[in-house]
GROMACS .gro file of C-alpha atoms in nm:
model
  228
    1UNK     CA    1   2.473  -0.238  -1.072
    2UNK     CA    2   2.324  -0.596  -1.186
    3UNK     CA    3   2.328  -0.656  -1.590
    4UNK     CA    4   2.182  -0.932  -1.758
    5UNK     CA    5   2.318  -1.045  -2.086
    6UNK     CA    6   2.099  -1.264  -2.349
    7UNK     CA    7   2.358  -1.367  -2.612
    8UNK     CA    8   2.126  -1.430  -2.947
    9UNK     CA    9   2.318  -1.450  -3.260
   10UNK     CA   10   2.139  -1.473  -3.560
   11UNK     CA   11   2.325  -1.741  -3.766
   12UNK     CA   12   2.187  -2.049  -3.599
   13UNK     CA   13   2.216  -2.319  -3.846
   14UNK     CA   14   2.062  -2.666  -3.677
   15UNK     CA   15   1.747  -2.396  -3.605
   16UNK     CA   16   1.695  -2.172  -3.835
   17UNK     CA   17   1.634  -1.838  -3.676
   18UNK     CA   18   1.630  -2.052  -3.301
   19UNK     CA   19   1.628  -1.736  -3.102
   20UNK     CA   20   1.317  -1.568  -3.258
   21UNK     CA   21   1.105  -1.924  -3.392
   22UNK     CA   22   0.737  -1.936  -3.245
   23UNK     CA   23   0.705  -2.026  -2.939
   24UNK     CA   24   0.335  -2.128  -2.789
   25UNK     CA   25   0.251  -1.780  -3.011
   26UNK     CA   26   0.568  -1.607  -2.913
   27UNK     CA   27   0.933  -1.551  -3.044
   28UNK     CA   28   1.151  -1.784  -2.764
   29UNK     CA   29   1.353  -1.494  -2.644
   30UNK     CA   30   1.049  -1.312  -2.493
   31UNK     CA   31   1.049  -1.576  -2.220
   32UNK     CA   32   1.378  -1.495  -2.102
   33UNK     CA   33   1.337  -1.103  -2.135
   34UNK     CA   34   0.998  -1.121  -2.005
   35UNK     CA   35   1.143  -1.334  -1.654
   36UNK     CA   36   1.441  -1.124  -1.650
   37UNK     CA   37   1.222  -0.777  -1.620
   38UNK     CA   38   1.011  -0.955  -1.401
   39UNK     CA   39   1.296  -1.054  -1.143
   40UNK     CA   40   1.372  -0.707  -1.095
   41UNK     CA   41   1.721  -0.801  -1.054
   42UNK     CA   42   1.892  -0.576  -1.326
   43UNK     CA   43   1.978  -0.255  -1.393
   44UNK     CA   44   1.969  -0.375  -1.723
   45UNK     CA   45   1.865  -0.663  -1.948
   46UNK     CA   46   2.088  -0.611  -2.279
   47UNK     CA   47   2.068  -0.829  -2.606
   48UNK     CA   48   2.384  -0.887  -2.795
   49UNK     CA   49   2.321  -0.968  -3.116
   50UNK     CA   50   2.464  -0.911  -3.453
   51UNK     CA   51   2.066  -0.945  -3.645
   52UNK     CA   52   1.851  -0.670  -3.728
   53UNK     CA   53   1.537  -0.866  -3.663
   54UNK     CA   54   1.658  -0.983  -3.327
   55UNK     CA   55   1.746  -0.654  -3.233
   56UNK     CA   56   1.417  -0.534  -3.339
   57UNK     CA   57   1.205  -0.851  -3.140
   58UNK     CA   58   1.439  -0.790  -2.812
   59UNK     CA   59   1.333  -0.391  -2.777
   60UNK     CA   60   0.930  -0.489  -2.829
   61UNK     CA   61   0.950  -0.773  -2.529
   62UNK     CA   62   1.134  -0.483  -2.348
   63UNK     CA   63   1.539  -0.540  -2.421
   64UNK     CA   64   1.793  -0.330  -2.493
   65UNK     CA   65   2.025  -0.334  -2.772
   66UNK     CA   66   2.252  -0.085  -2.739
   67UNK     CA   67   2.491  -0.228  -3.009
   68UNK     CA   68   2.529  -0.418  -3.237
   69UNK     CA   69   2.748  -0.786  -3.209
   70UNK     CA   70   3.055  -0.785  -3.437
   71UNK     CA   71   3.099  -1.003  -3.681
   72UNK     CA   72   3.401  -1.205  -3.472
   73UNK     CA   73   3.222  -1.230  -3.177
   74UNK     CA   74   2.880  -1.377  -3.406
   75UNK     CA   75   3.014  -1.741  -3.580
   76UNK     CA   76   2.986  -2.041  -3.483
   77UNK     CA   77   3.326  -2.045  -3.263
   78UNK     CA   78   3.214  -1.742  -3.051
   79UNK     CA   79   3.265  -1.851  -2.695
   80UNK     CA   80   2.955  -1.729  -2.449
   81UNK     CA   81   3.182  -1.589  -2.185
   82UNK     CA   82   3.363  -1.370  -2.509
   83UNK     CA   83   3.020  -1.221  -2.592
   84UNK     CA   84   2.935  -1.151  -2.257
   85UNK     CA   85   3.322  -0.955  -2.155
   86UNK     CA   86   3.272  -0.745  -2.535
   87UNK     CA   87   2.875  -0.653  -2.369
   88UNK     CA   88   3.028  -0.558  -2.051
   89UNK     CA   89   3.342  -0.391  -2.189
   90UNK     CA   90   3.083  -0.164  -2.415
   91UNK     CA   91   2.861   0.008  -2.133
   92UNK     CA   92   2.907   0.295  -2.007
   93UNK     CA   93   3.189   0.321  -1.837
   94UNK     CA   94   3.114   0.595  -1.514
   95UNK     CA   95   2.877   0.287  -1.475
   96UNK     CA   96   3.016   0.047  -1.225
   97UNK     CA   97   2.884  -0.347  -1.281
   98UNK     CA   98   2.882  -0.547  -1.010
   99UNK     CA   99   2.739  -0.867  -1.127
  100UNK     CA  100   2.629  -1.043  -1.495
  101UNK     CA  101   2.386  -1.292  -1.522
  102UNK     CA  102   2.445  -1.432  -1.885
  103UNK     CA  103   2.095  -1.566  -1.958
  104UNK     CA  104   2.014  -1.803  -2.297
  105UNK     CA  105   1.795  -1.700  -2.563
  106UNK     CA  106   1.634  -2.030  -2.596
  107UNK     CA  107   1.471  -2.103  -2.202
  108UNK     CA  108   1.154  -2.088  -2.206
  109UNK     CA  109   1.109  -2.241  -1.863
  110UNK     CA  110   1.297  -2.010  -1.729
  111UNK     CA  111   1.112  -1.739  -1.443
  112UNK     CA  112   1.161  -1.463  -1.247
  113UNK     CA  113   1.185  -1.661  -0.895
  114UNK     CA  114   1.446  -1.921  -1.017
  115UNK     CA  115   1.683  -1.553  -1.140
  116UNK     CA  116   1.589  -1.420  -0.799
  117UNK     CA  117   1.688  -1.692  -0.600
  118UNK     CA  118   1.986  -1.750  -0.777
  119UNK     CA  119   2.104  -1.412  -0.717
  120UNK     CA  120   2.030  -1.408  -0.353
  121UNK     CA  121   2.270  -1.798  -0.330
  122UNK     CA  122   2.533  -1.613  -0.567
  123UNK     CA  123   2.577  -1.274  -0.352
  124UNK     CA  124   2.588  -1.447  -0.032
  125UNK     CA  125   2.920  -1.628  -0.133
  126UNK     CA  126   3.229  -1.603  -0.247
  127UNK     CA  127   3.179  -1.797  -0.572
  128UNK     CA  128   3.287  -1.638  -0.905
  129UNK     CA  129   2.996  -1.792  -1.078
  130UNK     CA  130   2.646  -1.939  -0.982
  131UNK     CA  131   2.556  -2.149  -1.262
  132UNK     CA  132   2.146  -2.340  -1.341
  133UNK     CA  133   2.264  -2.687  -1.299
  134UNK     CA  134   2.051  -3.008  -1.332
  135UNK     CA  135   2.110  -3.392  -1.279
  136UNK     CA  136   2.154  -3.676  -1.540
  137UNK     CA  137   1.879  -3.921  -1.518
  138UNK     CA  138   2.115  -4.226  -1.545
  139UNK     CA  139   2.471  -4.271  -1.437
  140UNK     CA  140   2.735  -4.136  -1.635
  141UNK     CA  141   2.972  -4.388  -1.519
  142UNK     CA  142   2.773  -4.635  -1.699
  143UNK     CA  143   2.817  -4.468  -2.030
  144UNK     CA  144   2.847  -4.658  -2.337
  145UNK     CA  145   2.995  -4.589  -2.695
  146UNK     CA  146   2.954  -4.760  -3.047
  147UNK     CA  147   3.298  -4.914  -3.114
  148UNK     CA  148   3.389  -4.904  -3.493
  149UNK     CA  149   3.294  -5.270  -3.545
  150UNK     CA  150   2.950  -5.101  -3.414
  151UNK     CA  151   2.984  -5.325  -3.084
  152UNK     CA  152   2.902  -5.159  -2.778
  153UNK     CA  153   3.173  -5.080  -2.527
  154UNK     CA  154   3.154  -4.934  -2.157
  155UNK     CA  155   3.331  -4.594  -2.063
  156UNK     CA  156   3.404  -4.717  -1.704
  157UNK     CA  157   3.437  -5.105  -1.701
  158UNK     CA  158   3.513  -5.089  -1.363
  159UNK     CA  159   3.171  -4.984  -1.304
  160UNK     CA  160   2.948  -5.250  -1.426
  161UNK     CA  161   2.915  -5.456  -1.090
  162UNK     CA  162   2.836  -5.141  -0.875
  163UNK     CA  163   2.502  -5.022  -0.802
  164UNK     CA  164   2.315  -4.702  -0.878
  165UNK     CA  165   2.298  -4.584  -0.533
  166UNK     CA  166   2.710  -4.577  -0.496
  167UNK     CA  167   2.785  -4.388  -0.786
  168UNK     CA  168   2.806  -4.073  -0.751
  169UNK     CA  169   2.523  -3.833  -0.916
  170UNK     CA  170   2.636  -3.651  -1.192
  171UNK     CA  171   2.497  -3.305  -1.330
  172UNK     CA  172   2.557  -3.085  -1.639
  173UNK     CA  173   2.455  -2.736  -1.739
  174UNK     CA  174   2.117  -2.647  -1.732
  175UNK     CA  175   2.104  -2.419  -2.027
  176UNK     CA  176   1.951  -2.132  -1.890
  177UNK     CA  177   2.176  -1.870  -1.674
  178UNK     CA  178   2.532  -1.812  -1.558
  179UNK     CA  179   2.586  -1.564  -1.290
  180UNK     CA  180   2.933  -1.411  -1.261
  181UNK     CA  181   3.102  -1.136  -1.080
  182UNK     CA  182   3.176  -0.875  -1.347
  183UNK     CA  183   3.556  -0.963  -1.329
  184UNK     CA  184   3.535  -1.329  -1.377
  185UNK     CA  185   3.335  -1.219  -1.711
  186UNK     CA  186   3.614  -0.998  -1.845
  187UNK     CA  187   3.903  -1.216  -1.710
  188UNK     CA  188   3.734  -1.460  -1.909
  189UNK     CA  189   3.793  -1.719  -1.567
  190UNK     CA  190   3.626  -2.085  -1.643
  191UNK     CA  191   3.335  -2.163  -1.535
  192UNK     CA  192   3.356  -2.512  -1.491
  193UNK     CA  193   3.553  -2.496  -1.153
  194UNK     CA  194   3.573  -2.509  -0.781
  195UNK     CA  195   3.495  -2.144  -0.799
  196UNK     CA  196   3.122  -2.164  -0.925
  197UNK     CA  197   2.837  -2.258  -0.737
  198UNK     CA  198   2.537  -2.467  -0.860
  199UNK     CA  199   2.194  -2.383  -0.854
  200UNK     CA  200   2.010  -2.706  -0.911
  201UNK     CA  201   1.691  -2.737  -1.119
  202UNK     CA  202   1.484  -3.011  -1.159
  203UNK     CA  203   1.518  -3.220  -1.516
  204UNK     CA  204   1.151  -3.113  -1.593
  205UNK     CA  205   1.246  -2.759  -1.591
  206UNK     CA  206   1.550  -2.801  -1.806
  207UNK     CA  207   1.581  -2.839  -2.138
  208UNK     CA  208   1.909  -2.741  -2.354
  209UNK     CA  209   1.790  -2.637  -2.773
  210UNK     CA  210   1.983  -2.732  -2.984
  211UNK     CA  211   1.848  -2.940  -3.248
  212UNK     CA  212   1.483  -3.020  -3.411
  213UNK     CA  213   1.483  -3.280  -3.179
  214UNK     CA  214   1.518  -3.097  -2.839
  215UNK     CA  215   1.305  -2.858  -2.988
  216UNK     CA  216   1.024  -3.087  -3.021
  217UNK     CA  217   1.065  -3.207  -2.652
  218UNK     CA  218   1.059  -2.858  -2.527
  219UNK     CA  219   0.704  -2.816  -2.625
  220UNK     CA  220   0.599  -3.099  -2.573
  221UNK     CA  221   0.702  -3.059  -2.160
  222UNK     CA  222   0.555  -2.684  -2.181
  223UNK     CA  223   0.231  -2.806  -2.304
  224UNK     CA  224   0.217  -3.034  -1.977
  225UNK     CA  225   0.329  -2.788  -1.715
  226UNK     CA  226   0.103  -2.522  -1.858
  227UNK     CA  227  -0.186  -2.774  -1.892
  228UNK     CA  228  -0.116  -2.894  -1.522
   0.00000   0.00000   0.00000
C-alpha cells in the first residue's frame, strides 16, 4: 500500500492562507491532489491539516482528510517528516504501508509522470528516500555574504581563481515530493543523507513558495510553460 501525504497547515504567515490562495483560477493545492490522483500511484492521497477550510478544499479536488492536524504538530516549528510519521501512525492499522510520498501543498508544476517516475527510481533501490532535487544556477562555492561593515566577503576564498567547470555542481531541494519507505517516515531517519536518492528536475520546473516574492515568480514561469 502507497500513501501520499500533502502537509497544508493553515497558519502560514509570509502567505496568508498559501495553501488555498488562487492559483491561475484554482486554490494551489488542487495541483498537487489533482497530479497525485492522476499518477495512480496511491492507495491514498491524505491531507493533514489542522484548517477547516483546507480540509473542506482538499475533499472537493478529491483528498482525504481523515483527521484533523493537532495543534503541536500545526506551528511554525512542526518538522515535515513529524507530520508525515503522526499521518502514517493514524491509518488504519490492519492496513500495511509500504511507501509515503510526502508531497507539498504549494507545487503547482508538479504532474503525474514526474510522481510516477519517481516511484518506479525509488522501488528499484535500496534508498530510504527518493527526494525532487534540482541544481543551483551558479556555484555555491562562490557564495558571498554582507560583512557587518556591509563589505562583501567570499564563503570559499580558496575558490576565486578556479573555474566554473571544476567546481562541483551543487543542488538543493526541489520543493515538491519526498518519497520514503514507511519506516524511515516513523523512525523519523534524515533525509539529507547517503541513504536518499535524487530525482533531478530541471530549474524551470522548480520553484520553492515561500514568500510574495517566489510567489510572483511562480506565475510568472506558469504563464510561459502554459502559453508555450
Amino acid at each position: 500500500m502507497n500513501i501520499c501525504v500533502i502537509p497544508a497547515r493553515g497558519g502560514s504567515k509570509r502567505i496568508p492562507r498559501k495553501n488555498i490562495k488562487d492559483f491561475f483560477g484554482k486554490p494551489i493545492i488542487s495541483y498537487s491532489i489533482k497530479a497525485a490522483l492522476e499518477s495512480n500511484c496511491f492507495d491514498q492521497i491524505i491531507v493533514s491539516t489542522d484548517d477547516d477550510e483546507i480540509s473542506a478544499v482538499a475533499i472537493k479536488y478529491g483528498a482525504q482528510v481523515p483527521f484533523k492536524r493537532p495543534s503541536e504538530l500545526s506551528d511554525d516549528f512542526s518538522t515535515t517528516s513529524s507530520v508525515v510519521k503522526h499521518a502514517i501512525e493514524k491509518q488504519d492499522i490492519n492496513q500495511t504501508i509500504i511507501n509515503v510520498c510526502c508531497l507539498y501543498a504549494t507545487a503547482p508544476f508538479i504532474d503525474a509522470a514526474t510522481i510516477s517516475k519517481s516511484y518506479e527510481k525509488f522501488k528499484n533501490s535500496d534508498a530510504n528516500y527518493c527526494l525532487g532535487i534540482t541544481s543551483f544556477p551558479f556555484p555555491i562555492q562562490r557564495a558571498l555574504k554582507i560583512l557587518n561593515t556591509s563589505y562583501l566577503s567570499m564563503f570559499e576564498e580558496e575558490n576565486f581563481h578556479k573555474r566554473s567547470q571544476d567546481l562541483d555542481e551543487s543542488y538543493h531541494d526541489a520543493g515538491q515530493f519526498c518519497w520514503g519507505k514507511v519506516t524511515a517516515f516513523t523512525n523519523e531517519l534524515p533525509i539529507y543523507s547517503t541513504q536518499t536518492i535524487p530525482y533531478i528536475l530541471p530549474r524551470h520546473l522548480a520553484q520553492d513558495i515561500d514568500t510574495t516574492e517566489d510567489w510572483e515568480r511562480a506565475e510568472a514561469m506558469y504563464k510561459i510553460l502554459k502559453n508555450n
